[in-house]
């Protein structure tokens, strides 16, 4: 068994891990990155990137189908579309492959050594890696745990056969005729909507009393309307109890139902990946199932750090990246801390949903006297020209000094507004700051401008 000594060991090559390794390489830190599967982790390979590719393909197919029905609002018509789903999957895989190659190139440029294989921690400084060419022992001064998360399963619906997770959903060989989606969070609704647009009959089963229960109800109503328009059946207050022949058994309102389902997508969340990695040998304080960290992403062990999903919510790739970048700076001797005012969250549903900072209810619960401004896309010229008038931008600010506390939006393409929302919150913007900034016309961003004006009682276009 050969042995490698290094300054920094990164266990996990997902967004948090590979960004930490790239930044460490830029600092000239001797770094080893251990990854069992493909670089990029869940997000790049079986999550964020491939799902958005599938969503785009589904939207394009659905739009073409509407044109074939002469249902275009501006008079466009075309013949019935045909979809070669194998080419769709190959196109999606090609995007993932290009990004994999890009990550590998960036790591190589930074002088990072990549070990391909399963890494198991022996102690807080040592990792045993089972590679194709034999075991390697890595000893490091600093260790970053970036092992990510895996789909959560249900005891009565274990993964296997036609019961699949989001990972398998993105690699189906054909569009199923019928699909049941268990869980109406962002993963379930994103993929369920995509497959409905591709032609599947989709039924969503959710235990809560509304979809997207992590978001406030005002944001979710346009999404619920769109699900209905797409013919997606949504069963709320419902519990999936298991398989029943070729159907999913569901209890709802005291009654039992059978939902025909060629494929059953279980999308009830994700759990930290802490098993079979030797983490039980480390003296780590835990916060429930997650590794406890402080504002520097330091664990309870000296020079052992943790970033990303393994540290808990919010399980977002951009949070993991920001944490990984920070820890690499800390290892390089810089002074850093993770005190983010807002980490934007985006649902790539139809329409999209963005939330940054506090909702009105959350702001009130935190003891703030607030004022809010909501501007509908029905009054926004750009939204009209896109044929996407459903939704709005909403801003919440303190009543006394007008400091912005939260910004939310729902509508077509609003994911691209997330950066502006986050910037306003991180910069400590007040209503007057955004209201006094000239926004380009015609753009969806004007709705952000008008929401701030409305909160000040000075709206121009409503």
GROMACS .gro file of C-alpha atoms in nm, residues 1-441:
model
  441
    1UNK     CA    1   0.000   0.000   0.000
    2UNK     CA    2   0.141   0.334  -0.103
    3UNK     CA    3   0.108   0.644   0.113
    4UNK     CA    4   0.051   1.006   0.017
    5UNK     CA    5   0.115   1.301   0.247
    6UNK     CA    6  -0.061   1.626   0.168
    7UNK     CA    7  -0.161   1.956   0.321
    8UNK     CA    8  -0.532   1.920   0.237
    9UNK     CA    9  -0.752   1.618   0.176
   10UNK     CA   10  -1.099   1.675   0.028
   11UNK     CA   11  -1.336   1.380   0.060
   12UNK     CA   12  -1.602   1.420  -0.207
   13UNK     CA   13  -1.590   1.581  -0.550
   14UNK     CA   14  -1.932   1.749  -0.557
   15UNK     CA   15  -1.986   2.127  -0.572
   16UNK     CA   16  -1.848   2.191  -0.224
   17UNK     CA   17  -1.553   1.956  -0.258
   18UNK     CA   18  -1.430   2.038  -0.605
   19UNK     CA   19  -1.463   2.415  -0.551
   20UNK     CA   20  -1.265   2.383  -0.227
   21UNK     CA   21  -0.996   2.187  -0.410
   22UNK     CA   22  -0.980   2.434  -0.701
   23UNK     CA   23  -0.949   2.732  -0.467
   24UNK     CA   24  -0.688   2.550  -0.256
   25UNK     CA   25  -0.490   2.479  -0.573
   26UNK     CA   26  -0.506   2.848  -0.663
   27UNK     CA   27  -0.352   2.922  -0.324
   28UNK     CA   28  -0.069   2.678  -0.398
   29UNK     CA   29  -0.186   2.433  -0.131
   30UNK     CA   30  -0.087   2.070  -0.186
   31UNK     CA   31  -0.432   1.910  -0.227
   32UNK     CA   32  -0.571   1.560  -0.281
   33UNK     CA   33  -0.935   1.516  -0.388
   34UNK     CA   34  -1.099   1.176  -0.336
   35UNK     CA   35  -1.409   1.094  -0.543
   36UNK     CA   36  -1.571   0.753  -0.577
   37UNK     CA   37  -1.785   0.832  -0.879
   38UNK     CA   38  -1.787   1.119  -1.128
   39UNK     CA   39  -1.658   1.466  -1.053
   40UNK     CA   40  -1.934   1.718  -0.988
   41UNK     CA   41  -2.133   1.504  -0.745
   42UNK     CA   42  -2.510   1.480  -0.744
   43UNK     CA   43  -2.566   1.831  -0.879
   44UNK     CA   44  -2.367   1.798  -1.198
   45UNK     CA   45  -2.433   1.431  -1.273
   46UNK     CA   46  -2.781   1.336  -1.151
   47UNK     CA   47  -2.933   1.656  -1.012
   48UNK     CA   48  -2.924   2.026  -1.097
   49UNK     CA   49  -2.772   2.013  -1.444
   50UNK     CA   50  -2.935   1.707  -1.604
   51UNK     CA   51  -3.275   1.790  -1.456
   52UNK     CA   52  -3.266   2.141  -1.601
   53UNK     CA   53  -3.169   1.997  -1.939
   54UNK     CA   54  -3.468   1.761  -1.920
   55UNK     CA   55  -3.696   2.046  -1.813
   56UNK     CA   56  -3.584   2.254  -2.111
   57UNK     CA   57  -3.637   1.967  -2.356
   58UNK     CA   58  -3.982   1.902  -2.210
   59UNK     CA   59  -4.081   2.266  -2.242
   60UNK     CA   60  -3.965   2.277  -2.604
   61UNK     CA   61  -4.165   1.963  -2.687
   62UNK     CA   62  -4.472   2.091  -2.506
   63UNK     CA   63  -4.455   2.425  -2.689
   64UNK     CA   64  -4.430   2.243  -3.022
   65UNK     CA   65  -4.728   2.029  -2.934
   66UNK     CA   66  -4.934   2.340  -2.861
   67UNK     CA   67  -4.834   2.484  -3.198
   68UNK     CA   68  -4.953   2.165  -3.364
   69UNK     CA   69  -5.289   2.219  -3.197
   70UNK     CA   70  -5.293   2.576  -3.328
   71UNK     CA   71  -5.295   2.690  -2.964
   72UNK     CA   72  -5.019   2.949  -2.993
   73UNK     CA   73  -5.144   3.288  -2.868
   74UNK     CA   74  -4.961   3.470  -3.149
   75UNK     CA   75  -5.079   3.255  -3.438
   76UNK     CA   76  -4.788   3.012  -3.485
   77UNK     CA   77  -4.881   2.665  -3.604
   78UNK     CA   78  -4.675   2.362  -3.702
   79UNK     CA   79  -4.708   1.990  -3.758
   80UNK     CA   80  -4.723   1.735  -3.477
   81UNK     CA   81  -4.383   1.710  -3.302
   82UNK     CA   82  -4.188   1.386  -3.276
   83UNK     CA   83  -3.952   1.315  -2.988
   84UNK     CA   84  -3.660   1.073  -3.000
   85UNK     CA   85  -3.623   1.037  -2.625
   86UNK     CA   86  -3.296   0.848  -2.658
   87UNK     CA   87  -3.147   1.155  -2.828
   88UNK     CA   88  -3.288   1.375  -2.551
   89UNK     CA   89  -3.109   1.162  -2.292
   90UNK     CA   90  -2.790   1.159  -2.501
   91UNK     CA   91  -2.800   1.540  -2.531
   92UNK     CA   92  -2.846   1.570  -2.154
   93UNK     CA   93  -2.557   1.328  -2.094
   94UNK     CA   94  -2.340   1.525  -2.336
   95UNK     CA   95  -2.386   1.842  -2.133
   96UNK     CA   96  -2.294   1.655  -1.816
   97UNK     CA   97  -1.987   1.508  -1.984
   98UNK     CA   98  -1.864   1.847  -2.100
   99UNK     CA   99  -1.897   1.988  -1.750
  100UNK     CA  100  -1.723   1.683  -1.600
  101UNK     CA  101  -1.432   1.743  -1.833
  102UNK     CA  102  -1.428   2.110  -1.741
  103UNK     CA  103  -1.410   2.038  -1.368
  104UNK     CA  104  -1.127   1.789  -1.421
  105UNK     CA  105  -0.935   2.046  -1.625
  106UNK     CA  106  -0.974   2.313  -1.358
  107UNK     CA  107  -0.851   2.075  -1.090
  108UNK     CA  108  -0.553   1.977  -1.304
  109UNK     CA  109  -0.470   2.344  -1.366
  110UNK     CA  110  -0.463   2.396  -0.989
  111UNK     CA  111  -0.227   2.104  -0.938
  112UNK     CA  112  -0.486   1.900  -0.746
  113UNK     CA  113  -0.422   1.526  -0.730
  114UNK     CA  114  -0.743   1.329  -0.794
  115UNK     CA  115  -0.782   0.983  -0.643
  116UNK     CA  116  -1.068   0.785  -0.795
  117UNK     CA  117  -1.215   0.541  -0.546
  118UNK     CA  118  -1.406   0.497  -0.223
  119UNK     CA  119  -1.251   0.689   0.063
  120UNK     CA  120  -1.288   0.573   0.422
  121UNK     CA  121  -1.164   0.783   0.713
  122UNK     CA  122  -0.930   0.595   0.947
  123UNK     CA  123  -0.890   0.890   1.182
  124UNK     CA  124  -0.908   1.268   1.164
  125UNK     CA  125  -0.592   1.289   0.954
  126UNK     CA  126  -0.593   0.968   0.753
  127UNK     CA  127  -0.809   0.831   0.471
  128UNK     CA  128  -0.787   0.490   0.307
  129UNK     CA  129  -0.883   0.501  -0.061
  130UNK     CA  130  -0.970   0.186  -0.256
  131UNK     CA  131  -0.867   0.263  -0.613
  132UNK     CA  132  -0.868   0.045  -0.924
  133UNK     CA  133  -0.493   0.000  -0.888
  134UNK     CA  134  -0.500  -0.086  -0.519
  135UNK     CA  135  -0.536   0.089  -0.184
  136UNK     CA  136  -0.383   0.429  -0.114
  137UNK     CA  137  -0.335   0.580   0.229
  138UNK     CA  138  -0.362   0.959   0.244
  139UNK     CA  139  -0.235   1.157   0.543
  140UNK     CA  140  -0.332   1.522   0.560
  141UNK     CA  141  -0.294   1.821   0.789
  142UNK     CA  142  -0.646   1.940   0.701
  143UNK     CA  143  -0.951   1.738   0.596
  144UNK     CA  144  -1.267   1.869   0.429
  145UNK     CA  145  -1.568   1.637   0.447
  146UNK     CA  146  -1.786   1.706   0.143
  147UNK     CA  147  -1.969   1.376   0.105
  148UNK     CA  148  -2.305   1.525   0.005
  149UNK     CA  149  -2.644   1.358   0.027
  150UNK     CA  150  -2.852   1.077  -0.121
  151UNK     CA  151  -3.223   1.044  -0.200
  152UNK     CA  152  -3.436   0.958   0.103
  153UNK     CA  153  -3.635   0.637   0.070
  154UNK     CA  154  -3.968   0.534   0.222
  155UNK     CA  155  -3.983   0.208   0.422
  156UNK     CA  156  -4.296   0.091   0.241
  157UNK     CA  157  -4.166   0.204  -0.102
  158UNK     CA  158  -3.799   0.097  -0.118
  159UNK     CA  159  -3.612   0.189  -0.433
  160UNK     CA  160  -3.600  -0.083  -0.694
  161UNK     CA  161  -3.786  -0.190  -1.005
  162UNK     CA  162  -4.045   0.069  -1.097
  163UNK     CA  163  -3.995   0.260  -0.771
  164UNK     CA  164  -3.724   0.510  -0.856
  165UNK     CA  165  -3.545   0.814  -0.719
  166UNK     CA  166  -3.465   1.133  -0.908
  167UNK     CA  167  -3.138   0.970  -1.018
  168UNK     CA  168  -3.313   0.695  -1.215
  169UNK     CA  169  -3.582   0.935  -1.338
  170UNK     CA  170  -3.317   1.123  -1.532
  171UNK     CA  171  -3.199   0.808  -1.707
  172UNK     CA  172  -3.527   0.642  -1.810
  173UNK     CA  173  -3.512   0.476  -2.151
  174UNK     CA  174  -3.856   0.606  -2.249
  175UNK     CA  175  -4.130   0.838  -2.131
  176UNK     CA  176  -4.367   0.632  -1.913
  177UNK     CA  177  -4.736   0.634  -1.996
  178UNK     CA  178  -4.824   0.689  -1.630
  179UNK     CA  179  -4.615   0.824  -1.344
  180UNK     CA  180  -4.691   0.872  -0.976
  181UNK     CA  181  -4.477   1.125  -0.791
  182UNK     CA  182  -4.459   1.087  -0.415
  183UNK     CA  183  -4.368   1.427  -0.273
  184UNK     CA  184  -4.467   1.774  -0.394
  185UNK     CA  185  -4.143   1.947  -0.305
  186UNK     CA  186  -3.926   2.106  -0.571
  187UNK     CA  187  -3.768   1.780  -0.694
  188UNK     CA  188  -4.101   1.602  -0.737
  189UNK     CA  189  -4.272   1.895  -0.906
  190UNK     CA  190  -3.982   1.979  -1.138
  191UNK     CA  191  -3.955   1.625  -1.271
  192UNK     CA  192  -4.328   1.553  -1.258
  193UNK     CA  193  -4.401   1.863  -1.465
  194UNK     CA  194  -4.129   1.775  -1.716
  195UNK     CA  195  -4.265   1.424  -1.773
  196UNK     CA  196  -4.621   1.555  -1.799
  197UNK     CA  197  -4.507   1.788  -2.078
  198UNK     CA  198  -4.337   1.493  -2.247
  199UNK     CA  199  -4.668   1.308  -2.254
  200UNK     CA  200  -4.691   1.109  -1.931
  201UNK     CA  201  -5.007   1.107  -1.721
  202UNK     CA  202  -4.873   1.231  -1.387
  203UNK     CA  203  -5.028   1.213  -1.041
  204UNK     CA  204  -4.861   1.385  -0.746
  205UNK     CA  205  -4.915   1.254  -0.392
  206UNK     CA  206  -4.831   1.489  -0.102
  207UNK     CA  207  -4.887   1.441   0.271
  208UNK     CA  208  -4.903   1.815   0.341
  209UNK     CA  209  -5.208   2.025   0.265
  210UNK     CA  210  -5.042   2.215  -0.020
  211UNK     CA  211  -4.762   2.183  -0.271
  212UNK     CA  212  -4.413   2.318  -0.205
  213UNK     CA  213  -4.480   2.327   0.169
  214UNK     CA  214  -4.142   2.490   0.238
  215UNK     CA  215  -4.260   2.804   0.058
  216UNK     CA  216  -4.539   3.040   0.156
  217UNK     CA  217  -4.879   2.978   0.002
  218UNK     CA  218  -4.891   3.300  -0.200
  219UNK     CA  219  -4.588   3.187  -0.400
  220UNK     CA  220  -4.723   2.841  -0.472
  221UNK     CA  221  -5.067   2.933  -0.608
  222UNK     CA  222  -4.949   3.009  -0.965
  223UNK     CA  223  -4.765   2.675  -0.968
  224UNK     CA  224  -5.080   2.493  -0.854
  225UNK     CA  225  -5.280   2.659  -1.131
  226UNK     CA  226  -5.025   2.550  -1.389
  227UNK     CA  227  -5.023   2.190  -1.265
  228UNK     CA  228  -5.399   2.178  -1.313
  229UNK     CA  229  -5.371   2.330  -1.661
  230UNK     CA  230  -5.119   2.061  -1.756
  231UNK     CA  231  -5.360   1.789  -1.643
  232UNK     CA  232  -5.149   1.682  -1.346
  233UNK     CA  233  -5.362   1.540  -1.065
  234UNK     CA  234  -5.247   1.651  -0.719
  235UNK     CA  235  -5.361   1.461  -0.410
  236UNK     CA  236  -5.299   1.665  -0.094
  237UNK     CA  237  -5.318   1.533   0.260
  238UNK     CA  238  -5.246   1.194   0.103
  239UNK     CA  239  -5.014   0.913   0.208
  240UNK     CA  240  -4.857   0.662  -0.026
  241UNK     CA  241  -4.880   0.325   0.150
  242UNK     CA  242  -4.712   0.087  -0.096
  243UNK     CA  243  -4.757  -0.101  -0.419
  244UNK     CA  244  -5.089  -0.252  -0.524
  245UNK     CA  245  -5.036  -0.457  -0.836
  246UNK     CA  246  -4.963  -0.217  -1.119
  247UNK     CA  247  -5.068   0.082  -0.910
  248UNK     CA  248  -4.961   0.295  -0.614
  249UNK     CA  249  -5.178   0.252  -0.305
  250UNK     CA  250  -5.273   0.583  -0.145
  251UNK     CA  251  -5.476   0.682   0.160
  252UNK     CA  252  -5.650   1.018   0.133
  253UNK     CA  253  -5.939   1.158   0.334
  254UNK     CA  254  -5.995   0.824   0.505
  255UNK     CA  255  -6.033   0.645   0.172
  256UNK     CA  256  -5.799   0.413  -0.016
  257UNK     CA  257  -5.714   0.480  -0.380
  258UNK     CA  258  -5.509   0.305  -0.646
  259UNK     CA  259  -5.307   0.529  -0.876
  260UNK     CA  260  -5.204   0.353  -1.199
  261UNK     CA  261  -4.831   0.402  -1.232
  262UNK     CA  262  -4.584   0.253  -1.475
  263UNK     CA  263  -4.317   0.438  -1.277
  264UNK     CA  264  -4.328   0.565  -0.917
  265UNK     CA  265  -4.091   0.852  -0.842
  266UNK     CA  266  -4.022   0.889  -0.471
  267UNK     CA  267  -3.909   1.247  -0.410
  268UNK     CA  268  -3.951   1.303  -0.037
  269UNK     CA  269  -3.619   1.473   0.022
  270UNK     CA  270  -3.254   1.388   0.067
  271UNK     CA  271  -3.042   1.270   0.359
  272UNK     CA  272  -2.680   1.332   0.450
  273UNK     CA  273  -2.433   1.078   0.315
  274UNK     CA  274  -2.252   0.972   0.630
  275UNK     CA  275  -2.268   0.592   0.610
  276UNK     CA  276  -1.978   0.362   0.518
  277UNK     CA  277  -1.725   0.645   0.512
  278UNK     CA  278  -1.555   0.579   0.844
  279UNK     CA  279  -1.703   0.893   0.996
  280UNK     CA  280  -1.807   0.695   1.303
  281UNK     CA  281  -1.436   0.669   1.385
  282UNK     CA  282  -1.414   1.047   1.414
  283UNK     CA  283  -1.510   1.244   1.722
  284UNK     CA  284  -1.763   1.460   1.540
  285UNK     CA  285  -2.045   1.647   1.710
  286UNK     CA  286  -2.367   1.590   1.519
  287UNK     CA  287  -2.679   1.799   1.473
  288UNK     CA  288  -2.933   1.525   1.424
  289UNK     CA  289  -2.822   1.336   1.111
  290UNK     CA  290  -2.589   1.616   1.001
  291UNK     CA  291  -2.234   1.710   1.094
  292UNK     CA  292  -2.236   2.011   1.326
  293UNK     CA  293  -2.027   2.305   1.207
  294UNK     CA  294  -1.963   2.661   1.319
  295UNK     CA  295  -1.959   2.981   1.114
  296UNK     CA  296  -1.623   2.877   0.964
  297UNK     CA  297  -1.745   2.526   0.869
  298UNK     CA  298  -1.517   2.384   1.138
  299UNK     CA  299  -1.628   2.060   1.303
  300UNK     CA  300  -1.561   1.958   1.663
  301UNK     CA  301  -1.223   1.815   1.553
  302UNK     CA  302  -0.927   2.042   1.493
  303UNK     CA  303  -0.853   2.098   1.123
  304UNK     CA  304  -1.148   1.882   1.017
  305UNK     CA  305  -1.399   2.084   0.817
  306UNK     CA  306  -1.735   1.998   0.660
  307UNK     CA  307  -1.926   2.166   0.378
  308UNK     CA  308  -2.244   2.118   0.178
  309UNK     CA  309  -2.536   1.880   0.222
  310UNK     CA  310  -2.366   1.671   0.488
  311UNK     CA  311  -2.396   1.975   0.718
  312UNK     CA  312  -2.772   2.018   0.675
  313UNK     CA  313  -3.016   2.261   0.523
  314UNK     CA  314  -3.036   2.437   0.293
  315UNK     CA  315  -2.911   2.156   0.069
  316UNK     CA  316  -2.814   2.379  -0.222
  317UNK     CA  317  -2.514   2.348  -0.451
  318UNK     CA  318  -2.437   2.721  -0.435
  319UNK     CA  319  -2.426   2.708  -0.054
  320UNK     CA  320  -2.180   2.418  -0.074
  321UNK     CA  321  -1.965   2.607  -0.327
  322UNK     CA  322  -1.951   2.918  -0.109
  323UNK     CA  323  -1.857   2.709   0.194
  324UNK     CA  324  -1.589   2.518   0.005
  325UNK     CA  325  -1.432   2.837  -0.126
  326UNK     CA  326  -1.429   2.984   0.226
  327UNK     CA  327  -1.267   2.679   0.388
  328UNK     CA  328  -0.990   2.673   0.128
  329UNK     CA  329  -0.921   3.037   0.212
  330UNK     CA  330  -0.910   2.949   0.581
  331UNK     CA  331  -0.661   2.668   0.519
  332UNK     CA  332  -0.453   2.922   0.327
  333UNK     CA  333  -0.446   3.145   0.635
  334UNK     CA  334  -0.708   3.401   0.540
  335UNK     CA  335  -0.969   3.529   0.786
  336UNK     CA  336  -1.316   3.424   0.675
  337UNK     CA  337  -1.657   3.341   0.821
  338UNK     CA  338  -1.987   3.229   0.669
  339UNK     CA  339  -2.241   3.497   0.762
  340UNK     CA  340  -2.467   3.501   0.459
  341UNK     CA  341  -2.774   3.721   0.486
  342UNK     CA  342  -2.949   3.530   0.209
  343UNK     CA  343  -2.896   3.210   0.014
  344UNK     CA  344  -3.146   3.223  -0.274
  345UNK     CA  345  -3.349   2.909  -0.335
  346UNK     CA  346  -3.498   2.837  -0.677
  347UNK     CA  347  -3.767   2.591  -0.787
  348UNK     CA  348  -3.747   2.526  -1.161
  349UNK     CA  349  -4.115   2.448  -1.172
  350UNK     CA  350  -4.358   2.602  -1.420
  351UNK     CA  351  -4.367   2.887  -1.336
  352UNK     CA  352  -4.035   2.916  -1.156
  353UNK     CA  353  -4.014   3.020  -0.790
  354UNK     CA  354  -3.736   3.220  -0.623
  355UNK     CA  355  -3.701   3.303  -0.255
  356UNK     CA  356  -3.424   3.502  -0.090
  357UNK     CA  357  -3.437   3.616   0.270
  358UNK     CA  358  -3.752   3.630   0.482
  359UNK     CA  359  -4.111   3.593   0.371
  360UNK     CA  360  -4.363   3.840   0.520
  361UNK     CA  361  -4.477   3.582   0.776
  362UNK     CA  362  -4.119   3.497   0.871
  363UNK     CA  363  -4.033   3.864   0.910
  364UNK     CA  364  -4.331   3.920   1.141
  365UNK     CA  365  -4.241   3.607   1.340
  366UNK     CA  366  -3.892   3.754   1.386
  367UNK     CA  367  -4.051   4.060   1.549
  368UNK     CA  368  -4.031   4.306   1.262
  369UNK     CA  369  -4.289   4.566   1.175
  370UNK     CA  370  -4.293   4.543   0.797
  371UNK     CA  371  -4.415   4.692   0.476
  372UNK     CA  372  -4.448   4.487   0.158
  373UNK     CA  373  -4.477   4.557  -0.212
  374UNK     CA  374  -4.607   4.311  -0.471
  375UNK     CA  375  -4.598   4.378  -0.844
  376UNK     CA  376  -4.776   4.134  -1.079
  377UNK     CA  377  -4.626   4.025  -1.408
  378UNK     CA  378  -4.968   4.088  -1.562
  379UNK     CA  379  -4.864   4.456  -1.553
  380UNK     CA  380  -4.512   4.395  -1.688
  381UNK     CA  381  -4.456   4.455  -2.059
  382UNK     CA  382  -4.183   4.195  -2.101
  383UNK     CA  383  -4.392   3.924  -1.935
  384UNK     CA  384  -4.675   4.007  -2.176
  385UNK     CA  385  -4.446   3.974  -2.478
  386UNK     CA  386  -4.333   3.634  -2.349
  387UNK     CA  387  -4.692   3.519  -2.305
  388UNK     CA  388  -4.613   3.456  -1.938
  389UNK     CA  389  -4.819   3.693  -1.727
  390UNK     CA  390  -4.888   3.472  -1.425
  391UNK     CA  391  -4.684   3.549  -1.115
  392UNK     CA  392  -4.528   3.844  -0.937
  393UNK     CA  393  -4.229   3.991  -0.753
  394UNK     CA  394  -4.275   4.066  -0.382
  395UNK     CA  395  -4.046   4.257  -0.148
  396UNK     CA  396  -4.058   4.271   0.232
  397UNK     CA  397  -3.883   4.547   0.427
  398UNK     CA  398  -3.869   4.689   0.777
  399UNK     CA  399  -4.132   4.958   0.830
  400UNK     CA  400  -3.900   5.193   1.020
  401UNK     CA  401  -3.584   5.217   0.808
  402UNK     CA  402  -3.698   5.034   0.490
  403UNK     CA  403  -3.414   4.777   0.509
  404UNK     CA  404  -3.507   4.495   0.271
  405UNK     CA  405  -3.555   4.166   0.457
  406UNK     CA  406  -3.672   3.935   0.182
  407UNK     CA  407  -3.754   3.911  -0.186
  408UNK     CA  408  -3.962   3.643  -0.356
  409UNK     CA  409  -4.087   3.590  -0.709
  410UNK     CA  410  -4.290   3.341  -0.907
  411UNK     CA  411  -4.308   3.353  -1.284
  412UNK     CA  412  -4.150   3.242  -1.610
  413UNK     CA  413  -3.772   3.286  -1.603
  414UNK     CA  414  -3.753   3.441  -1.257
  415UNK     CA  415  -3.459   3.216  -1.166
  416UNK     CA  416  -3.243   3.470  -1.350
  417UNK     CA  417  -3.353   3.740  -1.103
  418UNK     CA  418  -3.211   3.544  -0.807
  419UNK     CA  419  -2.865   3.702  -0.828
  420UNK     CA  420  -3.010   4.052  -0.807
  421UNK     CA  421  -3.225   3.956  -0.510
  422UNK     CA  422  -2.929   3.807  -0.326
  423UNK     CA  423  -2.709   4.106  -0.404
  424UNK     CA  424  -2.967   4.352  -0.270
  425UNK     CA  425  -2.992   4.161   0.058
  426UNK     CA  426  -2.616   4.110   0.100
  427UNK     CA  427  -2.550   4.478   0.031
  428UNK     CA  428  -2.806   4.582   0.291
  429UNK     CA  429  -3.020   4.764   0.035
  430UNK     CA  430  -3.321   4.968   0.138
  431UNK     CA  431  -3.637   5.016  -0.063
  432UNK     CA  432  -3.512   5.353  -0.184
  433UNK     CA  433  -3.190   5.197  -0.318
  434UNK     CA  434  -3.371   4.962  -0.553
  435UNK     CA  435  -3.643   5.216  -0.633
  436UNK     CA  436  -3.374   5.466  -0.729
  437UNK     CA  437  -3.188   5.223  -0.957
  438UNK     CA  438  -3.275   5.248  -1.325
  439UNK     CA  439  -3.391   4.909  -1.451
  440UNK     CA  440  -3.375   4.832  -1.824
  441UNK     CA  441  -3.701   4.830  -2.019
   0.00000   0.00000   0.00000
